[in-house]
């Protein structure tokens, strides 16, 4: 009872984005078993904040992740607040995951999605899929075992090709997870349309890109939904879990019992 009351007190202090995230995770977890690995969710400033930091000379190219991962609910009083304000205003939909189970969703994604819980669910499920499928480890293993004999240029292109394959796999897994959880229709196909239009990205698949282009990603997701409709996946026994929010660490923990 005391633990429940303590969480209720913390829940009242949670930013609206974390409350939305909690609703999404409760909905996705119905029909899905996430196993024993805890998942940690962190709402961050986002990649537009890191781009603005680069433009101001605060970091070197490809060395600005620190600014993307700033806590947007903190006040830093050194000019970074304005970076985050502008990043929130012009930022868009994305997310990323670590091998340890920490998933980062930029605060601007919640602004871009508005109240559309289903679309947010696709993005969150996509990142959960990367963790569940051990994509970061598999990418590293592929690079260090399968591509060892290649020259650097060919190795980089092969590594990016594998990354694109993993992105499509995470898309498929996300759609399957949501189907198991009872989401109706081709929701993640609609999310791809919304996301690419929101980001203004109409690019084709390029050999030097880590992600597929719009047409290839949409085509793959459509094929996946056609397969799911022919053979609907069976729901799993959902994980028994509880949430733990830490304001200081800016983390919402999803912990299996």
mmCIF file of C-alpha atoms in Angstrom:
data_model
loop_
_atom_site.group_PDB
_atom_site.id
_atom_site.type_symbol
_atom_site.label_atom_id
_atom_site.label_comp_id
_atom_site.label_asym_id
_atom_site.label_seq_id
_atom_site.Cartn_x
_atom_site.Cartn_y
_atom_site.Cartn_z
ATOM 1 C CA UNK A 1 0.000 0.000 0.000
ATOM 2 C CA UNK A 2 2.829 2.393 0.917
ATOM 3 C CA UNK A 3 4.583 1.709 -2.403
ATOM 4 C CA UNK A 4 1.335 2.319 -4.288
ATOM 5 C CA UNK A 5 0.792 5.611 -2.491
ATOM 6 C CA UNK A 6 4.385 6.701 -3.156
ATOM 7 C CA UNK A 7 3.935 6.016 -6.866
ATOM 8 C CA UNK A 8 0.626 7.885 -6.865
ATOM 9 C CA UNK A 9 2.433 10.917 -5.429
ATOM 10 C CA UNK A 10 5.171 10.646 -8.055
ATOM 11 C CA UNK A 11 2.582 10.082 -10.778
ATOM 12 C CA UNK A 12 1.044 13.457 -10.014
ATOM 13 C CA UNK A 13 4.461 15.028 -10.662
ATOM 14 C CA UNK A 14 5.038 13.215 -13.950
ATOM 15 C CA UNK A 15 5.127 15.358 -17.097
ATOM 16 C CA UNK A 16 2.172 14.797 -19.425
ATOM 17 C CA UNK A 17 4.397 12.992 -21.924
ATOM 18 C CA UNK A 18 5.319 10.337 -19.361
ATOM 19 C CA UNK A 19 1.668 9.843 -18.468
ATOM 20 C CA UNK A 20 0.924 9.307 -22.154
ATOM 21 C CA UNK A 21 3.817 6.868 -22.367
ATOM 22 C CA UNK A 22 2.478 4.920 -19.392
ATOM 23 C CA UNK A 23 -0.927 4.628 -21.077
ATOM 24 C CA UNK A 24 0.753 3.403 -24.278
ATOM 25 C CA UNK A 25 2.844 0.799 -22.449
ATOM 26 C CA UNK A 26 -0.180 -0.510 -20.538
ATOM 27 C CA UNK A 27 -2.034 -0.889 -23.827
ATOM 28 C CA UNK A 28 0.844 -2.569 -25.701
ATOM 29 C CA UNK A 29 1.563 -4.958 -22.837
ATOM 30 C CA UNK A 30 -1.883 -6.538 -23.175
ATOM 31 C CA UNK A 31 -1.260 -9.607 -25.290
ATOM 32 C CA UNK A 32 2.545 -9.302 -25.188
ATOM 33 C CA UNK A 33 5.060 -10.842 -22.841
ATOM 34 C CA UNK A 34 8.260 -8.802 -22.666
ATOM 35 C CA UNK A 35 10.183 -11.400 -20.694
ATOM 36 C CA UNK A 36 12.375 -10.650 -17.694
ATOM 37 C CA UNK A 37 14.435 -7.720 -18.959
ATOM 38 C CA UNK A 38 13.365 -4.373 -17.443
ATOM 39 C CA UNK A 39 12.743 -1.600 -19.951
ATOM 40 C CA UNK A 40 13.615 2.009 -19.190
ATOM 41 C CA UNK A 41 11.980 4.875 -21.062
ATOM 42 C CA UNK A 42 13.521 8.323 -21.195
ATOM 43 C CA UNK A 43 11.951 11.385 -22.785
ATOM 44 C CA UNK A 44 14.753 13.494 -24.227
ATOM 45 C CA UNK A 45 15.332 16.804 -26.012
ATOM 46 C CA UNK A 46 15.798 15.168 -29.421
ATOM 47 C CA UNK A 47 18.029 15.372 -32.460
ATOM 48 C CA UNK A 48 16.984 18.885 -33.471
ATOM 49 C CA UNK A 49 18.438 20.164 -30.203
ATOM 50 C CA UNK A 50 21.735 18.448 -31.031
ATOM 51 C CA UNK A 51 21.685 19.969 -34.531
ATOM 52 C CA UNK A 52 21.168 23.422 -33.034
ATOM 53 C CA UNK A 53 24.047 22.771 -30.635
ATOM 54 C CA UNK A 54 26.254 21.898 -33.605
ATOM 55 C CA UNK A 55 25.218 25.075 -35.423
ATOM 56 C CA UNK A 56 26.235 27.101 -32.356
ATOM 57 C CA UNK A 57 29.637 25.391 -32.228
ATOM 58 C CA UNK A 58 28.915 23.593 -28.968
ATOM 59 C CA UNK A 59 29.902 20.197 -30.373
ATOM 60 C CA UNK A 60 31.535 18.641 -33.414
ATOM 61 C CA UNK A 61 29.655 16.830 -36.160
ATOM 62 C CA UNK A 62 28.577 13.333 -35.057
ATOM 63 C CA UNK A 63 29.596 14.223 -31.482
ATOM 64 C CA UNK A 64 26.382 15.911 -30.366
ATOM 65 C CA UNK A 65 24.407 13.029 -28.857
ATOM 66 C CA UNK A 66 24.767 14.608 -25.419
ATOM 67 C CA UNK A 67 22.490 17.462 -26.473
ATOM 68 C CA UNK A 68 19.929 15.138 -28.064
ATOM 69 C CA UNK A 69 19.677 13.286 -24.757
ATOM 70 C CA UNK A 70 19.282 16.301 -22.462
ATOM 71 C CA UNK A 71 16.421 16.175 -19.975
ATOM 72 C CA UNK A 72 13.825 18.541 -21.504
ATOM 73 C CA UNK A 73 12.103 18.966 -18.135
ATOM 74 C CA UNK A 74 15.223 20.459 -16.510
ATOM 75 C CA UNK A 75 16.298 24.086 -16.564
ATOM 76 C CA UNK A 76 20.009 24.486 -17.336
ATOM 77 C CA UNK A 77 20.303 28.299 -17.362
ATOM 78 C CA UNK A 78 23.271 28.346 -19.738
ATOM 79 C CA UNK A 79 21.614 28.742 -23.127
ATOM 80 C CA UNK A 80 20.668 25.090 -23.432
ATOM 81 C CA UNK A 81 17.073 25.860 -22.474
ATOM 82 C CA UNK A 82 16.704 27.842 -25.690
ATOM 83 C CA UNK A 83 18.208 24.951 -27.672
ATOM 84 C CA UNK A 84 15.589 22.647 -26.212
ATOM 85 C CA UNK A 85 12.773 25.168 -26.718
ATOM 86 C CA UNK A 86 13.610 25.537 -30.393
ATOM 87 C CA UNK A 87 14.189 21.777 -30.715
ATOM 88 C CA UNK A 88 10.747 21.144 -29.229
ATOM 89 C CA UNK A 89 9.111 23.651 -31.575
ATOM 90 C CA UNK A 90 10.669 22.328 -34.795
ATOM 91 C CA UNK A 91 11.623 18.761 -33.846
ATOM 92 C CA UNK A 92 9.780 15.730 -35.097
ATOM 93 C CA UNK A 93 9.128 12.013 -34.743
ATOM 94 C CA UNK A 94 11.891 9.539 -34.014
ATOM 95 C CA UNK A 95 13.277 7.403 -31.239
ATOM 96 C CA UNK A 96 16.208 5.153 -30.470
ATOM 97 C CA UNK A 97 17.102 2.260 -28.200
ATOM 98 C CA UNK A 98 20.154 0.951 -26.369
ATOM 99 C CA UNK A 99 21.195 -2.671 -25.945
ATOM 100 C CA UNK A 100 20.692 -2.359 -22.173
ATOM 101 C CA UNK A 101 16.952 -1.771 -22.616
ATOM 102 C CA UNK A 102 16.770 2.027 -22.377
ATOM 103 C CA UNK A 103 14.486 3.555 -24.996
ATOM 104 C CA UNK A 104 14.568 7.264 -25.757
ATOM 105 C CA UNK A 105 11.622 9.125 -27.241
ATOM 106 C CA UNK A 106 12.129 12.834 -28.028
ATOM 107 C CA UNK A 107 9.637 15.190 -26.460
ATOM 108 C CA UNK A 108 8.893 16.789 -29.880
ATOM 109 C CA UNK A 109 7.440 13.448 -31.030
ATOM 110 C CA UNK A 110 4.606 13.833 -28.512
ATOM 111 C CA UNK A 111 3.905 17.329 -29.832
ATOM 112 C CA UNK A 112 3.910 16.088 -33.441
ATOM 113 C CA UNK A 113 1.616 13.144 -32.685
ATOM 114 C CA UNK A 114 -0.760 15.186 -30.564
ATOM 115 C CA UNK A 115 -3.364 12.971 -28.928
ATOM 116 C CA UNK A 116 -2.936 10.031 -31.304
ATOM 117 C CA UNK A 117 -2.068 7.239 -28.882
ATOM 118 C CA UNK A 118 -2.131 4.567 -31.610
ATOM 119 C CA UNK A 119 0.553 6.224 -33.741
ATOM 120 C CA UNK A 120 2.769 6.796 -30.697
ATOM 121 C CA UNK A 121 2.291 3.108 -29.886
ATOM 122 C CA UNK A 122 3.869 2.131 -33.210
ATOM 123 C CA UNK A 123 6.977 4.200 -32.528
ATOM 124 C CA UNK A 124 7.311 2.852 -28.982
ATOM 125 C CA UNK A 125 6.735 -0.756 -30.112
ATOM 126 C CA UNK A 126 9.325 -0.334 -32.876
ATOM 127 C CA UNK A 127 11.964 0.627 -30.308
ATOM 128 C CA UNK A 128 10.920 -2.188 -27.957
ATOM 129 C CA UNK A 129 11.377 -4.541 -30.905
ATOM 130 C CA UNK A 130 14.983 -3.407 -31.365
ATOM 131 C CA UNK A 131 15.645 -4.331 -27.731
ATOM 132 C CA UNK A 132 13.770 -7.644 -27.793
ATOM 133 C CA UNK A 133 15.485 -8.726 -31.010
ATOM 134 C CA UNK A 134 18.984 -7.710 -29.765
ATOM 135 C CA UNK A 135 19.583 -5.668 -32.909
ATOM 136 C CA UNK A 136 22.494 -3.649 -31.532
ATOM 137 C CA UNK A 137 24.399 -6.794 -30.567
ATOM 138 C CA UNK A 138 23.547 -8.490 -33.875
ATOM 139 C CA UNK A 139 24.686 -5.406 -35.824
ATOM 140 C CA UNK A 140 28.006 -5.417 -33.990
ATOM 141 C CA UNK A 141 28.438 -9.161 -34.472
ATOM 142 C CA UNK A 142 27.676 -8.864 -38.177
ATOM 143 C CA UNK A 143 30.188 -6.050 -38.596
ATOM 144 C CA UNK A 144 32.963 -7.781 -36.671
ATOM 145 C CA UNK A 145 32.504 -11.354 -37.928
ATOM 146 C CA UNK A 146 30.791 -11.360 -41.316
ATOM 147 C CA UNK A 147 32.412 -8.275 -42.842
ATOM 148 C CA UNK A 148 35.983 -8.567 -41.606
ATOM 149 C CA UNK A 149 37.550 -9.218 -44.988
ATOM 150 C CA UNK A 150 35.951 -6.226 -46.724
ATOM 151 C CA UNK A 151 37.554 -2.877 -47.411
ATOM 152 C CA UNK A 152 36.184 0.042 -45.397
ATOM 153 C CA UNK A 153 33.843 1.392 -48.082
ATOM 154 C CA UNK A 154 32.231 -1.987 -48.816
ATOM 155 C CA UNK A 155 32.085 -2.800 -45.108
ATOM 156 C CA UNK A 156 30.263 0.460 -44.352
ATOM 157 C CA UNK A 157 27.723 -0.140 -47.131
ATOM 158 C CA UNK A 158 27.121 -3.740 -46.022
ATOM 159 C CA UNK A 159 26.698 -2.584 -42.445
ATOM 160 C CA UNK A 160 24.119 0.016 -43.498
ATOM 161 C CA UNK A 161 22.266 -2.594 -45.543
ATOM 162 C CA UNK A 162 22.000 -4.779 -42.436
ATOM 163 C CA UNK A 163 20.744 -1.771 -40.477
ATOM 164 C CA UNK A 164 17.959 -1.245 -43.038
ATOM 165 C CA UNK A 165 17.016 -4.921 -42.718
ATOM 166 C CA UNK A 166 16.770 -4.543 -38.947
ATOM 167 C CA UNK A 167 14.571 -1.456 -39.321
ATOM 168 C CA UNK A 168 12.103 -3.403 -41.463
ATOM 169 C CA UNK A 169 12.228 -6.278 -38.999
ATOM 170 C CA UNK A 170 11.444 -3.907 -36.128
ATOM 171 C CA UNK A 171 8.536 -2.523 -38.178
ATOM 172 C CA UNK A 172 7.145 -6.040 -38.652
ATOM 173 C CA UNK A 173 7.580 -6.898 -34.985
ATOM 174 C CA UNK A 174 5.899 -3.644 -33.894
ATOM 175 C CA UNK A 175 2.849 -4.308 -36.081
ATOM 176 C CA UNK A 176 2.641 -7.869 -34.733
ATOM 177 C CA UNK A 177 2.923 -6.673 -31.132
ATOM 178 C CA UNK A 178 0.092 -4.189 -31.605
ATOM 179 C CA UNK A 179 -2.083 -6.818 -33.309
ATOM 180 C CA UNK A 180 -1.538 -9.121 -30.320
ATOM 181 C CA UNK A 181 -2.491 -6.249 -28.017
ATOM 182 C CA UNK A 182 -5.818 -5.742 -29.807
ATOM 183 C CA UNK A 183 -5.044 -2.675 -31.933
ATOM 184 C CA UNK A 184 -7.373 -2.622 -34.923
ATOM 185 C CA UNK A 185 -6.582 -2.073 -38.582
ATOM 186 C CA UNK A 186 -3.314 -1.275 -40.337
ATOM 187 C CA UNK A 187 -2.334 1.273 -37.725
ATOM 188 C CA UNK A 188 1.449 1.120 -38.216
ATOM 189 C CA UNK A 189 1.053 1.517 -41.984
ATOM 190 C CA UNK A 190 -0.919 4.686 -41.306
ATOM 191 C CA UNK A 191 1.786 5.747 -38.860
ATOM 192 C CA UNK A 192 4.455 5.425 -41.567
ATOM 193 C CA UNK A 193 2.398 7.730 -43.812
ATOM 194 C CA UNK A 194 1.916 10.211 -40.976
ATOM 195 C CA UNK A 195 5.527 10.099 -39.816
ATOM 196 C CA UNK A 196 7.141 10.597 -43.208
ATOM 197 C CA UNK A 197 4.791 13.462 -44.034
ATOM 198 C CA UNK A 198 5.369 15.033 -40.640
ATOM 199 C CA UNK A 199 9.150 14.917 -41.075
ATOM 200 C CA UNK A 200 8.868 16.018 -44.714
ATOM 201 C CA UNK A 201 10.930 12.995 -45.788
ATOM 202 C CA UNK A 202 10.022 11.606 -49.203
ATOM 203 C CA UNK A 203 13.424 10.074 -49.876
ATOM 204 C CA UNK A 204 14.092 6.785 -51.633
ATOM 205 C CA UNK A 205 16.219 4.025 -50.140
ATOM 206 C CA UNK A 206 19.888 4.957 -50.518
ATOM 207 C CA UNK A 207 22.906 2.635 -50.118
ATOM 208 C CA UNK A 208 24.476 5.021 -47.586
ATOM 209 C CA UNK A 209 21.375 5.274 -45.369
ATOM 210 C CA UNK A 210 20.687 3.351 -42.160
ATOM 211 C CA UNK A 211 16.909 3.455 -42.792
ATOM 212 C CA UNK A 212 14.775 2.446 -45.783
ATOM 213 C CA UNK A 213 13.129 5.161 -47.851
ATOM 214 C CA UNK A 214 9.417 5.896 -47.684
ATOM 215 C CA UNK A 215 8.244 3.708 -50.589
ATOM 216 C CA UNK A 216 10.235 0.620 -49.553
ATOM 217 C CA UNK A 217 9.247 0.936 -45.917
ATOM 218 C CA UNK A 218 5.579 1.391 -46.761
ATOM 219 C CA UNK A 219 5.610 -1.515 -49.239
ATOM 220 C CA UNK A 220 7.178 -3.834 -46.656
ATOM 221 C CA UNK A 221 4.670 -2.829 -43.990
ATOM 222 C CA UNK A 222 1.724 -3.332 -46.350
ATOM 223 C CA UNK A 223 2.956 -6.843 -47.166
ATOM 224 C CA UNK A 224 3.307 -7.524 -43.458
ATOM 225 C CA UNK A 225 -0.268 -6.477 -42.740
ATOM 226 C CA UNK A 226 -1.595 -8.626 -45.572
ATOM 227 C CA UNK A 227 0.192 -11.599 -43.987
ATOM 228 C CA UNK A 228 -1.090 -10.695 -40.500
ATOM 229 C CA UNK A 229 -4.675 -10.475 -41.764
ATOM 230 C CA UNK A 230 -4.406 -13.939 -43.281
ATOM 231 C CA UNK A 231 -2.884 -15.417 -40.113
ATOM 232 C CA UNK A 232 -3.704 -13.199 -37.113
ATOM 233 C CA UNK A 233 -1.131 -13.641 -34.332
ATOM 234 C CA UNK A 234 -2.279 -15.154 -31.063
ATOM 235 C CA UNK A 235 -1.978 -12.956 -27.967
ATOM 236 C CA UNK A 236 0.695 -13.953 -25.465
ATOM 237 C CA UNK A 237 0.178 -14.144 -21.728
ATOM 238 C CA UNK A 238 0.915 -10.548 -20.741
ATOM 239 C CA UNK A 239 3.817 -9.703 -18.475
ATOM 240 C CA UNK A 240 3.079 -9.033 -14.838
ATOM 241 C CA UNK A 241 4.780 -5.698 -14.381
ATOM 242 C CA UNK A 242 4.893 -2.492 -12.438
ATOM 243 C CA UNK A 243 6.059 1.042 -13.206
ATOM 244 C CA UNK A 244 8.631 3.081 -11.369
ATOM 245 C CA UNK A 245 9.155 6.755 -12.180
ATOM 246 C CA UNK A 246 12.313 8.601 -11.153
ATOM 247 C CA UNK A 247 12.106 12.334 -11.704
ATOM 248 C CA UNK A 248 15.794 12.891 -10.933
ATOM 249 C CA UNK A 249 16.973 10.253 -13.418
ATOM 250 C CA UNK A 250 14.247 11.224 -15.919
ATOM 251 C CA UNK A 251 13.262 7.573 -16.323
ATOM 252 C CA UNK A 252 10.068 5.571 -16.405
ATOM 253 C CA UNK A 253 10.897 1.938 -15.615
ATOM 254 C CA UNK A 254 8.760 -0.942 -16.866
ATOM 255 C CA UNK A 255 9.712 -3.791 -14.552
ATOM 256 C CA UNK A 256 8.504 -7.384 -14.963
ATOM 257 C CA UNK A 257 7.562 -9.068 -11.677
#
